[in-house]
Coordinates of C-alpha atoms and ligand atoms in Angstrom, one line a residue:
M1 CA 0.0 0.0 0.0
T2 CA 1.3 3.5 -0.7
L3 CA 1.6 6.2 2.0
S4 CA -1.4 8.1 0.7
T5 CA -3.6 5.0 0.6
I6 CA -2.8 4.2 4.2
W7 CA -3.6 7.9 5.2
D8 CA -6.9 7.6 3.4
R9 CA -7.7 4.4 5.1
L10 CA -6.7 6.0 8.5
D11 CA -9.1 8.9 7.7
A12 CA -12.0 6.2 7.0
Q13 CA -11.0 4.4 10.2
A14 CA -11.3 7.7 12.1
G15 CA -14.9 8.0 10.9
R16 CA -15.7 4.5 12.0
V17 CA -14.1 4.7 15.5
S18 CA -15.0 8.3 16.5
A19 CA -18.5 7.3 17.3
R20 CA -17.3 4.6 19.7
A21 CA -16.7 5.6 23.2
I22 CA -13.2 4.7 24.5
A23 CA -14.5 3.4 27.8
T24 CA -16.5 0.6 26.0
L25 CA -13.2 -0.6 24.5
F26 CA -12.3 -2.0 27.8
H27 CA -15.1 -4.7 27.5
D28 CA -12.1 -6.5 26.0
R29 CA -10.4 -7.4 29.4
N30 CA -7.0 -7.6 27.7
R31 CA -7.1 -4.0 26.2
A32 CA -4.9 -2.5 29.0
A33 CA -2.1 -5.0 28.4
A34 CA -2.6 -5.1 24.6
F35 CA -2.4 -1.4 24.2
S36 CA 0.6 -0.7 26.6
V37 CA 4.4 -1.4 26.3
R38 CA 6.8 -2.1 29.1
F39 CA 10.3 -1.2 28.5
P40 CA 12.7 -2.8 28.8
G41 CA 10.7 -5.7 30.1
P42 CA 10.5 -6.9 33.7
S43 CA 13.5 -9.1 33.8
A44 CA 15.9 -6.9 32.1
A45 CA 14.7 -3.9 34.1
A46 CA 15.4 -5.4 37.6
A47 CA 18.9 -4.5 37.6
H48 CA 18.4 -0.8 37.4
G49 CA 14.8 -0.3 38.5
E50 CA 14.4 1.3 35.2
E51 CA 11.1 -0.3 33.8
M52 CA 8.7 2.2 32.3
L53 CA 5.1 1.6 31.3
F54 CA 3.6 3.4 28.3
D55 CA -0.2 2.9 28.5
F56 CA -2.1 4.2 25.4
S57 CA -5.2 2.2 26.1
K58 CA -7.3 5.3 27.0
T59 CA -7.5 6.2 23.4
N60 CA -9.7 5.1 20.6
I61 CA -7.1 3.3 18.8
D62 CA -8.0 -0.3 18.1
E63 CA -6.3 -3.2 16.5
D64 CA -7.0 -2.4 13.0
T65 CA -6.1 1.2 13.5
L66 CA -2.8 0.3 15.1
E67 CA -2.0 -2.1 12.3
L68 CA -2.6 0.7 9.8
L69 CA -0.4 3.1 11.8
I70 CA 2.2 0.5 11.8
E71 CA 2.0 0.1 8.1
L72 CA 2.2 3.9 7.8
A73 CA 5.6 3.8 9.6
I74 CA 6.8 0.9 7.3
A75 CA 5.7 2.6 4.0
A76 CA 7.3 5.9 5.3
G77 CA 10.6 4.1 5.7
V78 CA 11.1 4.7 9.3
Q79 CA 13.4 1.8 9.9
A80 CA 15.7 2.7 7.0
R81 CA 15.8 6.4 7.9
R82 CA 16.5 5.4 11.5
D83 CA 19.4 3.1 10.5
A84 CA 20.7 6.0 8.2
M85 CA 20.7 8.3 11.2
F86 CA 22.5 5.9 13.4
A87 CA 25.0 5.1 10.6
G88 CA 26.0 8.8 10.3
R89 CA 24.4 9.6 6.9
R90 CA 23.6 13.2 6.3
I91 CA 20.0 13.0 6.9
N92 CA 19.7 16.7 7.7
E93 CA 19.5 17.4 4.1
T94 CA 18.9 21.2 4.2
E95 CA 22.0 21.8 6.1
G96 CA 24.0 18.9 4.6
R97 CA 24.8 17.4 8.1
A98 CA 24.6 14.1 9.8
V99 CA 22.5 13.6 13.1
L100 CA 24.6 11.9 15.5
H101 CA 23.6 13.1 19.1
T102 CA 23.1 9.5 19.9
A103 CA 27.0 8.9 19.6
L104 CA 27.3 11.3 22.7
R105 CA 25.6 8.9 24.9
N106 CA 27.2 5.8 23.6
P107 CA 30.9 6.6 24.1
E108 CA 32.1 3.2 23.6
G109 CA 30.2 2.7 20.4
K110 CA 31.6 2.9 16.8
V111 CA 30.4 5.5 14.4
A112 CA 32.0 6.8 11.3
L113 CA 31.3 9.9 9.4
D114 CA 32.4 9.8 5.8
G115 CA 34.6 7.0 6.8
Q116 CA 36.2 8.9 9.7
D117 CA 35.8 7.6 13.2
V118 CA 34.0 10.2 15.3
M119 CA 34.1 8.5 18.6
E120 CA 37.6 9.3 19.5
G121 CA 36.7 13.0 19.8
V122 CA 33.5 12.2 21.7
R123 CA 35.6 10.2 24.2
E124 CA 38.3 12.7 24.5
T125 CA 35.9 15.6 25.3
L126 CA 33.9 13.5 27.8
L127 CA 37.0 12.7 29.6
R128 CA 38.0 16.4 29.8
M129 CA 34.5 17.2 30.9
R130 CA 34.7 14.8 33.6
G131 CA 38.2 16.0 34.8
F132 CA 36.8 19.6 34.8
A133 CA 33.6 18.7 36.6
R134 CA 35.5 16.7 39.4
E135 CA 38.0 19.6 39.8
V136 CA 35.2 22.1 40.1
R137 CA 33.3 19.9 42.6
G138 CA 36.4 19.1 44.5
G139 CA 37.9 22.5 44.7
G140 CA 40.9 21.8 42.5
I141 CA 39.4 24.6 40.4
C142 CA 38.5 27.6 42.4
G143 CA 37.4 31.1 42.1
Q144 CA 39.3 34.1 43.2
G145 CA 37.4 33.9 46.5
G146 CA 37.7 30.2 47.2
P147 CA 35.9 27.0 46.0
I148 CA 33.1 27.4 43.5
T149 CA 29.8 27.7 45.1
D150 CA 27.7 28.6 42.0
V151 CA 27.6 27.8 38.4
V152 CA 25.9 30.0 35.9
N153 CA 25.0 28.6 32.6
I154 CA 24.5 31.3 29.9
G155 CA 22.7 30.0 26.8
I156 CA 19.3 29.9 25.1
G157 CA 17.2 27.3 23.4
G158 CA 18.9 24.1 23.1
S159 CA 21.9 25.5 25.1
D160 CA 19.7 26.4 28.0
L161 CA 16.5 24.2 28.2
G162 CA 18.0 20.8 28.3
P163 CA 20.4 21.3 31.3
A164 CA 17.9 23.7 33.0
M165 CA 15.2 21.0 32.7
A166 CA 17.5 18.2 33.8
C167 CA 19.0 20.1 36.7
L168 CA 15.6 20.7 38.1
A169 CA 14.6 17.1 37.5
L170 CA 17.4 15.7 39.2
A171 CA 17.6 18.0 42.2
P172 CA 17.7 15.0 44.7
F173 CA 21.0 14.0 43.2
H174 CA 22.8 17.5 43.5
D175 CA 25.9 17.3 45.6
G176 CA 27.9 19.8 43.6
P177 CA 27.8 23.6 43.4
R178 CA 24.3 25.3 42.9
C179 CA 23.4 25.9 39.1
H180 CA 21.6 28.9 37.6
F181 CA 20.5 29.6 34.1
I182 CA 20.5 32.9 32.3
S183 CA 18.8 32.8 28.9
N184 CA 16.6 35.8 28.2
V185 CA 18.1 38.8 26.8
D186 CA 15.8 40.8 29.1
G187 CA 18.3 42.3 31.4
A188 CA 15.9 41.2 34.2
H189 CA 17.1 37.6 33.9
A190 CA 20.8 38.4 34.5
A191 CA 20.0 41.1 37.2
D192 CA 17.8 38.8 39.1
T193 CA 20.1 35.7 38.8
L194 CA 23.4 37.6 39.7
K195 CA 21.8 39.5 42.5
D196 CA 22.6 36.9 45.3
L197 CA 25.7 35.4 43.7
D198 CA 29.3 36.2 44.7
P199 CA 31.4 36.8 41.6
E200 CA 34.5 35.5 43.5
T201 CA 33.1 32.0 43.8
T202 CA 31.0 31.8 40.7
L203 CA 31.9 29.8 37.5
V204 CA 30.3 31.1 34.3
I205 CA 29.6 28.6 31.5
V206 CA 28.9 30.3 28.2
A207 CA 26.9 27.8 26.2
S208 CA 26.4 28.4 22.5
K209 CA 26.8 26.1 19.5
T210 CA 27.4 28.9 17.1
F211 CA 28.8 31.5 19.7
T212 CA 27.0 34.1 17.8
T213 CA 23.5 34.1 19.3
I214 CA 22.8 37.7 20.3
E215 CA 21.0 36.8 23.6
T216 CA 23.9 34.7 24.8
M217 CA 26.7 36.9 23.7
T218 CA 24.9 40.0 25.3
N219 CA 24.4 38.1 28.5
A220 CA 28.0 36.8 28.4
E221 CA 29.4 40.4 28.1
T222 CA 27.2 41.7 31.0
V223 CA 28.3 38.9 33.3
R224 CA 32.0 39.3 32.3
G225 CA 31.5 42.9 33.3
W226 CA 29.8 42.0 36.7
M227 CA 32.7 39.7 37.4
A228 CA 35.4 42.1 36.2
A229 CA 34.3 44.6 38.9
R230 CA 35.4 42.2 41.7
V231 CA 37.6 39.6 40.1
S232 CA 41.1 40.5 38.6
D233 CA 41.1 37.8 36.1
P234 CA 37.5 37.0 35.0
G235 CA 38.6 34.8 32.2
A236 CA 39.9 32.2 34.8
Q237 CA 36.3 31.8 36.0
F238 CA 34.8 31.3 32.5
A239 CA 34.2 28.2 30.3
A240 CA 32.6 27.8 26.9
L241 CA 30.6 25.0 25.3
S242 CA 30.6 25.5 21.6
S243 CA 31.4 24.1 18.1
A244 CA 32.9 27.6 17.1
L245 CA 36.3 27.3 18.7
D246 CA 37.6 30.4 17.0
R247 CA 35.0 32.6 18.4
T248 CA 35.5 31.2 22.0
A249 CA 39.0 32.1 21.5
D250 CA 38.1 35.7 20.4
F251 CA 36.0 36.0 23.5
G252 CA 39.1 35.2 25.6
I253 CA 38.3 31.8 26.9
A254 CA 41.3 29.6 27.3
P255 CA 41.3 26.5 25.1
E256 CA 41.5 24.1 28.1
R257 CA 38.2 25.6 29.3
V258 CA 36.5 25.1 26.0
F259 CA 34.5 21.9 25.3
G260 CA 33.6 21.5 21.7
F261 CA 31.1 19.6 19.8
E262 CA 30.5 19.0 16.1
D263 CA 27.8 20.2 13.7
W264 CA 26.2 16.8 13.8
V265 CA 24.8 17.6 17.2
G266 CA 21.8 19.9 16.8
G267 CA 21.2 22.4 19.5
R268 CA 18.0 20.9 20.9
Y269 CA 19.7 17.5 21.0
S270 CA 22.9 18.6 22.6
M271 CA 22.3 18.0 26.4
W272 CA 24.1 14.8 26.2
G273 CA 27.6 16.3 25.4
P274 CA 29.3 19.5 26.6
I275 CA 26.0 21.5 26.8
G276 CA 25.2 19.2 29.7
L277 CA 28.3 20.4 31.6
S278 CA 26.4 22.2 34.3
L279 CA 24.3 19.2 34.9
M280 CA 27.5 17.0 35.2
I281 CA 28.9 19.6 37.8
A282 CA 25.7 19.5 39.8
I283 CA 25.3 15.7 40.1
G284 CA 28.7 14.5 39.3
P285 CA 30.3 12.6 36.4
E286 CA 29.1 9.1 37.6
R287 CA 25.4 10.1 37.7
F288 CA 25.8 11.9 34.3
D289 CA 27.0 8.6 33.0
D290 CA 23.8 7.0 34.3
F291 CA 21.9 9.6 32.4
L292 CA 23.8 8.9 29.3
A293 CA 23.2 5.0 29.8
G294 CA 19.5 5.7 30.0
G295 CA 19.5 7.4 26.7
A296 CA 21.7 4.7 25.3
V297 CA 19.4 1.8 26.3
M298 CA 16.5 3.7 24.7
D299 CA 18.6 4.1 21.6
A300 CA 19.2 0.2 21.4
H301 CA 15.5 -0.4 22.0
F302 CA 14.5 2.0 19.3
R303 CA 17.0 0.4 16.8
S304 CA 16.0 -3.2 17.4
A305 CA 12.5 -3.6 18.9
P306 CA 9.7 -4.7 16.4
L307 CA 7.5 -1.6 15.6
R308 CA 4.6 -3.1 17.5
S309 CA 6.6 -2.9 20.8
N310 CA 8.8 -0.1 20.0
L311 CA 8.2 2.7 22.5
P312 CA 9.3 5.7 20.5
V313 CA 7.5 4.5 17.5
L314 CA 4.3 3.9 19.4
L315 CA 4.4 7.4 20.9
A316 CA 4.8 8.8 17.5
L317 CA 2.0 6.8 16.1
V318 CA -0.3 7.7 18.7
G319 CA 0.6 11.4 18.4
L320 CA 0.1 11.2 14.5
W321 CA -3.4 9.6 15.1
H322 CA -4.4 12.4 17.2
A323 CA -2.9 15.3 15.4
Q324 CA -2.8 14.4 11.8
V325 CA -5.8 12.0 11.5
L326 CA -8.2 13.2 14.1
G327 CA -7.1 16.8 13.7
H328 CA -6.5 17.7 17.4
A329 CA -4.2 20.7 17.0
T330 CA -2.6 20.7 20.3
R331 CA -1.0 18.1 22.7
A332 CA -0.7 18.7 26.5
V333 CA 2.3 17.3 28.4
L334 CA 1.2 17.0 32.0
P335 CA 4.1 15.7 34.3
Y336 CA 2.8 14.7 37.7
D337 CA 6.3 15.4 39.0
Q338 CA 7.0 18.9 40.1
R339 CA 10.7 18.3 39.2
L340 CA 9.7 17.8 35.6
A341 CA 8.2 21.3 35.5
R342 CA 10.5 22.4 32.7
L343 CA 9.8 19.3 30.6
P344 CA 6.8 20.9 28.7
A345 CA 9.2 23.9 27.7
Y346 CA 11.9 21.5 26.8
L347 CA 9.5 19.4 24.6
Q348 CA 8.1 22.5 23.0
Q349 CA 11.4 23.2 21.5
L350 CA 12.3 19.6 20.7
E351 CA 8.9 18.9 19.1
M352 CA 7.9 22.4 17.6
E353 CA 11.4 23.4 16.5
S354 CA 11.9 20.1 14.8
N355 CA 8.4 19.4 13.3
G356 CA 6.7 22.8 12.9
K357 CA 7.5 22.7 9.1
S358 CA 5.3 23.4 6.0
V359 CA 7.3 21.8 3.2
T360 CA 8.6 18.4 2.8
M361 CA 12.2 17.2 2.5
S362 CA 12.0 17.9 -1.4
G363 CA 10.5 21.4 -0.9
Q364 CA 6.9 20.6 -1.8
A365 CA 4.0 21.7 0.4
V366 CA 3.1 19.1 3.1
S367 CA -0.2 17.3 2.6
R368 CA -1.2 16.9 6.2
P369 CA -0.9 19.3 9.2
T370 CA 2.6 18.9 10.7
G371 CA 3.7 19.0 14.4
P372 CA 1.0 20.0 16.9
V373 CA 1.3 22.6 19.5
V374 CA 2.8 21.2 22.6
W375 CA 2.1 22.8 26.0
G376 CA 1.6 21.9 29.6
E377 CA 2.3 22.4 33.2
P378 CA 2.9 20.0 36.1
G379 CA -0.1 18.3 37.8
T380 CA -1.7 19.0 40.0
N381 CA -1.3 22.8 39.6
G382 CA -2.8 22.5 36.0
Q383 CA -5.8 21.0 37.5
H384 CA -6.8 24.2 39.2
A385 CA -6.1 26.3 36.2
F386 CA -6.7 25.0 32.5
Y387 CA -8.1 21.5 33.1
Q388 CA -11.6 23.0 32.8
L389 CA -11.1 23.5 29.1
I390 CA -9.6 19.9 28.8
H391 CA -12.6 18.4 30.4
Q392 CA -15.5 20.5 29.1
G393 CA -14.0 22.9 26.4
T394 CA -15.1 22.5 22.7
Q395 CA -11.6 21.2 21.6
V396 CA -10.3 17.9 22.4
V397 CA -6.8 18.0 23.8
P398 CA -5.0 14.8 23.8
C399 CA -3.1 14.6 27.2
E400 CA 0.2 12.9 27.9
F401 CA 0.5 12.2 31.7
L402 CA 3.9 11.4 33.2
V403 CA 4.3 10.1 36.8
A404 CA 6.7 8.2 39.0
A405 CA 5.3 5.3 41.1
R406 CA 7.6 6.5 43.9
G407 CA 8.9 10.0 45.0
H408 CA 12.1 10.9 46.6
E409 CA 10.7 11.9 49.9
P410 CA 9.7 8.7 51.9
E411 CA 8.6 10.9 54.8
L412 CA 6.0 12.5 52.5
A413 CA 4.7 9.4 51.0
H414 CA 1.1 10.6 51.7
H415 CA 1.7 13.5 49.2
H416 CA 2.8 11.1 46.6
R417 CA -0.3 9.0 47.1
L418 CA -2.4 11.9 46.6
L419 CA -0.5 12.9 43.6
L420 CA -0.9 9.4 42.1
A421 CA -4.6 9.4 42.9
N422 CA -4.9 12.6 41.0
V423 CA -3.2 11.6 37.8
L424 CA -5.2 8.3 37.7
A425 CA -8.4 10.3 38.4
Q426 CA -7.7 12.7 35.6
S427 CA -7.2 10.0 32.8
K428 CA -10.3 8.2 34.0
A429 CA -12.5 11.4 34.2
L430 CA -11.3 12.3 30.6
M431 CA -12.3 9.0 29.3
E432 CA -15.4 8.3 31.2
G433 CA -16.9 11.9 31.6
R434 CA -20.2 12.3 33.3
G435 CA -23.6 11.9 31.5
L436 CA -26.8 14.0 31.9
E437 CA -28.5 11.5 34.2
A438 CA -25.5 11.4 36.7
A439 CA -25.3 15.3 36.4
R440 CA -29.1 15.6 37.1
A441 CA -28.7 13.5 40.2
I442 CA -26.0 15.7 41.5
A443 CA -28.0 18.9 40.8
E444 CA -31.0 17.3 42.4
K445 CA -28.9 16.5 45.4
A446 CA -27.9 20.2 45.7
G447 CA -31.5 21.1 45.9
F448 CA -32.3 22.3 42.4
V449 CA -35.8 21.6 40.9
G450 CA -37.8 22.0 37.7
D451 CA -36.1 24.1 34.9
E452 CA -33.3 25.2 37.2
L453 CA -32.4 21.6 37.8
D454 CA -32.2 21.1 34.0
R455 CA -29.9 24.1 33.5
Q456 CA -27.7 23.3 36.4
A457 CA -27.3 19.6 35.3
R458 CA -26.2 20.6 31.8
H459 CA -23.3 22.6 33.4
R460 CA -22.2 19.4 35.2
V461 CA -22.0 17.2 32.2
F462 CA -18.5 16.0 31.1
P463 CA -18.6 14.8 27.6
G464 CA -15.8 12.2 28.2
N465 CA -14.3 10.1 25.6
R466 CA -11.2 12.3 25.6
P467 CA -7.9 10.6 24.9
S468 CA -4.8 10.4 27.2
T469 CA -1.8 8.3 27.6
T470 CA 0.2 7.6 30.7
L471 CA 4.0 7.0 31.0
I472 CA 4.7 5.7 34.4
Y473 CA 8.2 4.9 35.8
P474 CA 9.5 3.7 39.3
Q475 CA 11.2 6.9 40.2
L476 CA 12.8 9.8 38.5
T477 CA 16.7 9.0 38.4
P478 CA 19.3 10.2 36.2
R479 CA 19.0 6.9 34.1
M480 CA 15.3 7.2 33.9
L481 CA 15.5 10.8 32.8
G482 CA 17.9 9.7 30.1
Q483 CA 15.3 7.1 29.0
I484 CA 12.5 9.7 29.0
V485 CA 14.4 12.3 26.9
A486 CA 15.8 9.9 24.3
L487 CA 12.2 8.4 24.1
Y488 CA 10.9 11.9 23.1
E489 CA 13.7 12.5 20.7
H490 CA 13.1 9.3 18.8
R491 CA 9.2 9.9 18.9
V492 CA 9.9 13.5 17.3
F493 CA 12.3 11.8 14.6
T494 CA 9.7 9.1 13.9
E495 CA 6.9 11.5 13.4
G496 CA 9.1 13.7 11.1
V497 CA 10.0 10.8 8.9
I498 CA 6.4 9.9 8.6
L499 CA 5.5 13.4 7.7
G500 CA 8.2 13.5 5.1
I501 CA 9.8 16.7 6.7
N502 CA 13.4 17.5 7.9
S503 CA 13.1 17.5 11.7
F504 CA 16.7 18.7 12.0
D505 CA 16.7 22.3 10.7
Q506 CA 15.1 25.4 12.0
W507 CA 14.8 28.0 9.3
G508 CA 11.7 29.3 10.9
V509 CA 13.6 31.2 13.6
E510 CA 15.7 33.2 11.2
L511 CA 13.3 35.9 10.0
G512 CA 12.5 37.4 13.5
K513 CA 16.2 37.4 14.3
E514 CA 17.0 39.3 11.1
L515 CA 14.2 42.0 11.7
A516 CA 15.3 42.4 15.3
K517 CA 18.8 43.4 14.0
S518 CA 17.3 46.0 11.7
L519 CA 14.9 47.3 14.3
E520 CA 17.3 47.8 17.1
P521 CA 18.9 51.0 15.6
L522 CA 15.4 52.5 15.3
L523 CA 15.0 52.2 19.0
A524 CA 18.2 54.2 19.5
G525 CA 16.6 57.1 17.3
G526 CA 17.9 55.8 13.8
A527 CA 16.0 56.9 10.8
R528 CA 12.9 54.7 10.0
P529 CA 12.6 53.2 6.5
E530 CA 9.6 54.7 4.5
A531 CA 8.1 51.2 4.2
L532 CA 7.8 50.7 7.9
D533 CA 4.3 49.4 8.7
G534 CA 1.9 51.6 10.7
S535 CA 1.7 49.2 13.7
T536 CA 5.4 48.8 14.3
A537 CA 5.9 52.6 13.9
Q538 CA 3.2 53.2 16.5
L539 CA 4.8 50.9 18.9
L540 CA 8.1 52.6 18.4
D541 CA 6.4 55.8 19.1
F542 CA 5.0 54.5 22.3
V543 CA 8.5 53.4 23.4
A544 CA 10.0 56.7 22.6
A545 CA 7.3 58.5 24.5
A546 CA 7.8 56.4 27.5
G547 CA 11.4 57.5 27.6
Ligands
LIG1 O1 17.3 30.3 17.3 C1 17.2 28.9 17.4 C2 18.4 28.3 17.9 O2 19.3 28.3 16.8 C3 18.1 27.0 18.5 O3 18.0 26.0 17.5 C4 19.3 26.8 19.2 O4 19.1 25.7 20.3 C5 19.3 28.1 19.9 O5 19.0 29.0 18.9 C6 20.7 28.6 20.5 O6 21.7 28.5 19.6 P1 23.3 28.6 20.0 O7 23.6 27.2 20.9 O8 24.0 28.5 18.6 O9 23.5 29.8 20.8

């Protein structure tokens, strides 16, 4: 079957299954097990407590649908493209680059690019990072005022979101200096972050793949100025993470403080290498190795598991079913894990920068909607904010719940029980809803009668039949986080291949950057071009008037 025939069949399938309530699918007592995957399977998992369970049974996907979705993946050539990625082929075709971030988490592996081994460089940089992190943590590398107490990572996008998300996620494992992140060019970010720090015991890491990003370079200059006011040799308290070694040298950072990576590591895929240095300093090289190992086991699974039990592939297929077939324009990521508070933001870049495209690899307009809008907040906070719309609004929002079976605070186990009860309740409520009869009974109990009873009851109806998936894991450890991040990376990859787009470029961020460059002089009183639109002119006037 051709791809377009399979899409057509999926559309027809959508028409058939949409009338059917998800809850009724559970008349099949085997449904939960049949529409779930355990990774890596109970026996293999025992050693590391690493088993995760992805349950997609609370969706309207049935066996026929799943079969078609798997045929879609096969027809789109997911397996061949995946193998090409791992083999170092230049699958980022618009930039002529290979996509080898997976090599960073498998340092003992073998990967060649155009016949050249890339692993020696990966191992060498990792060794240097470990040595540096150990010295910073152990006091071998000090600030002018003594041992390093605080690390400030200056970066944005992929040079910020990964380590910032992971540092928060792995807070129970921190035993190194405190980590802080400055990303926004808004001076408030630098000012508020530096306010409580001592320049004499702070290490600054400038993280930028290109070392040209205006936000990062502006913040780096500002922080260097802040340090220079108190420290005689600020350069000695700076390090850089970049693939532009000439520019790091121009900035004055000594080569032994620079950790480089190659152009085959995309920004949003870069936390596994030097961009992860702040995380490594916070949790130590051994736990950083566990994080890498988690990513590597997910890679091995993605490469070898049959599609029907392949976790990233299934996550992708469920996503495609909801966004591209059923037409749900957004996807909520709802971690019931406060320490994953930055995961939605991290996934926004990973998914929306990768798959927010309108043309196929060959430059033709796409025939289906591409990546959905990804958004979310941790539970249970979101329940008291936007869940109203999720339950009773007019748009269906497929929800992706994440939760750990165990927290890190045994003395607060009752909190965790409540957290778990809530996540289970939400997916059940979304699926089952509440009909008019039950709503009437509630309104009646509240004392309403007659027409008012009818009116009140209607407001208490939940349509239900709203899809969700749940990813549950024993506990959020470095290894588990590695598995989760790699799982989402490969999910995005698989979706991109099926949609026929290039998930590894990001031309859509360029226009705004160029315009910002041309508008900045106007804010400083420069002459306005004649063609300036009325709205922008009005906004500039407002700024000028506000002084
Ligand atoms: O503007 C988008 C982007 O290029 C992202 O893809 C990237 O992660 C981010 O900016 C930061 O880039 P750099 O690491 O080169 O500073």
